[in-house]
């Protein structure tokens, strides 16, 4: 029987630059939590799959994250974090035993063994950096690694094409440096796409696909509504979610082309480019993401938010919808494992159903994707890595399904049609309101003020100030991260997001003044070294990547 089509797990892997930016609750702690709970377990799992299993995942890894994972200091910090967690669990064993709580002592033993196993894997497989296992996964055919914008900047809201170009170019060059090959795919940060447009001066700016094509990239991902059209939810219940001056009432808003004009099960060339857009399959993705019926909300799974007052470890289960944190029941790993098996079988069956339906309409070239944030697995959803393993085993053994890198699917089934995509994101309302609104507009005003300055500096600095310019460029790119306005809008860490943005802007402006000054004092040289140590990334950055190119994508 010929295959029904191709299924692709797509995992978007990203954390903002967190090195030397504080520890708990924000900063380097993010890196070590994600490394111990997601990146290391995920790499272990994928590398342990049977050699003859036909299964792989597509993983975007943002350059700003890869640069951090490549650091020996981050590798050392991950070791320390895991050892600390194992020691906390060991201490909890004694505490619970003294209290006569055999069940909680058993859970503490479970965590001690779990963290010791992660530490052993870290020592066994990672000789130089946390990037190593992902290079190994790509070499073994278990993962297709793709790149993204350098610092995960929200590309459609950047006012200068030099800013877009430098994000894409730096992302590609960073990938080449760390993975030793050319990337085939690109993750648009926040799935934020912008077609060709005309700026205030009347210059026609290329669509984002032109920047990707100029760097030899072949595909990127968009949210489903960018292709299918129709309507998307239009939430207005959070402060700042309306863009400035927006008057659209709550409810549904139209986006894209006429509903039903295109489908998510086929890749399309974008405009007249050779770059393909691939849309997320909403039905499969929502089976995990949905707050109402998604698997991670099952009552047997571990509760993320309740933590032990002494050790900070998580000893409780979700228990049920609406159960307050104080009423959570103890976590049972064996009961959770049973639910993992149930949910894996259910999801695998849904993939087969979806591909069978798409096959009837589009033939064996159908491509169905389920797209998730990588950090969901293991960190937010503790059992998620094992769920992913079981789904891969089930589908990899099913002769009706192809599970292959997106690049290979495009080789076998290249697009036979083109689409003109609208402005779109995977954020609230399908537009940019999560990142640009009355809470964050001042950030964009600041970035738009800095962008021409970066272009100017790229051609005006004197030869002896090149290091100053390159560090100023790094600070500008870090300030442009989409994480800062996201944290402000959602209120998850609003003060932290604003502080991080302002600190990178301040460093840029100080370095700019030093570049333009007649002389630089010893204090200025010390400041440069301190800043280079604090924000240490993209060592291969080139000044020409930042020169003015409005209206040009290359």
mmCIF file of C-alpha atoms in Angstrom, residues 35 39-48 75 79 82 117-137:
data_model
loop_
_atom_site.group_PDB
_atom_site.id
_atom_site.type_symbol
_atom_site.label_atom_id
_atom_site.label_comp_id
_atom_site.label_asym_id
_atom_site.label_seq_id
_atom_site.Cartn_x
_atom_site.Cartn_y
_atom_site.Cartn_z
ATOM 1 C CA UNK A 35 18.338 22.108 29.307
ATOM 2 C CA UNK A 39 16.819 19.598 25.668
ATOM 3 C CA UNK A 40 18.777 16.798 27.309
ATOM 4 C CA UNK A 41 15.802 14.396 27.732
ATOM 5 C CA UNK A 42 14.660 15.110 24.159
ATOM 6 C CA UNK A 43 18.108 14.432 22.709
ATOM 7 C CA UNK A 44 18.423 11.269 24.812
ATOM 8 C CA UNK A 45 15.060 10.048 23.598
ATOM 9 C CA UNK A 46 15.649 10.711 19.896
ATOM 10 C CA UNK A 47 19.134 9.195 19.930
ATOM 11 C CA UNK A 48 17.786 6.067 21.647
ATOM 12 C CA UNK A 75 27.392 23.557 29.987
ATOM 13 C CA UNK A 79 25.833 20.427 35.413
ATOM 14 C CA UNK A 82 21.194 19.245 37.739
ATOM 15 C CA UNK A 117 20.159 10.084 35.097
ATOM 16 C CA UNK A 118 20.074 13.453 33.306
ATOM 17 C CA UNK A 119 23.436 14.339 34.828
ATOM 18 C CA UNK A 120 24.895 11.025 33.668
ATOM 19 C CA UNK A 121 23.578 11.643 30.151
ATOM 20 C CA UNK A 122 25.087 15.104 30.198
ATOM 21 C CA UNK A 123 28.489 13.716 31.163
ATOM 22 C CA UNK A 124 28.282 10.773 28.770
ATOM 23 C CA UNK A 125 27.181 12.481 25.569
ATOM 24 C CA UNK A 126 28.243 16.112 25.832
ATOM 25 C CA UNK A 127 31.955 16.611 25.570
ATOM 26 C CA UNK A 128 32.067 20.257 24.545
ATOM 27 C CA UNK A 129 28.670 21.974 24.568
ATOM 28 C CA UNK A 130 24.915 21.510 24.655
ATOM 29 C CA UNK A 131 24.833 21.896 20.857
ATOM 30 C CA UNK A 132 26.641 18.560 20.407
ATOM 31 C CA UNK A 133 23.605 16.252 20.732
ATOM 32 C CA UNK A 134 21.667 18.245 18.153
ATOM 33 C CA UNK A 135 24.496 17.971 15.644
ATOM 34 C CA UNK A 136 24.487 14.238 16.404
ATOM 35 C CA UNK A 137 20.732 14.041 15.891
#
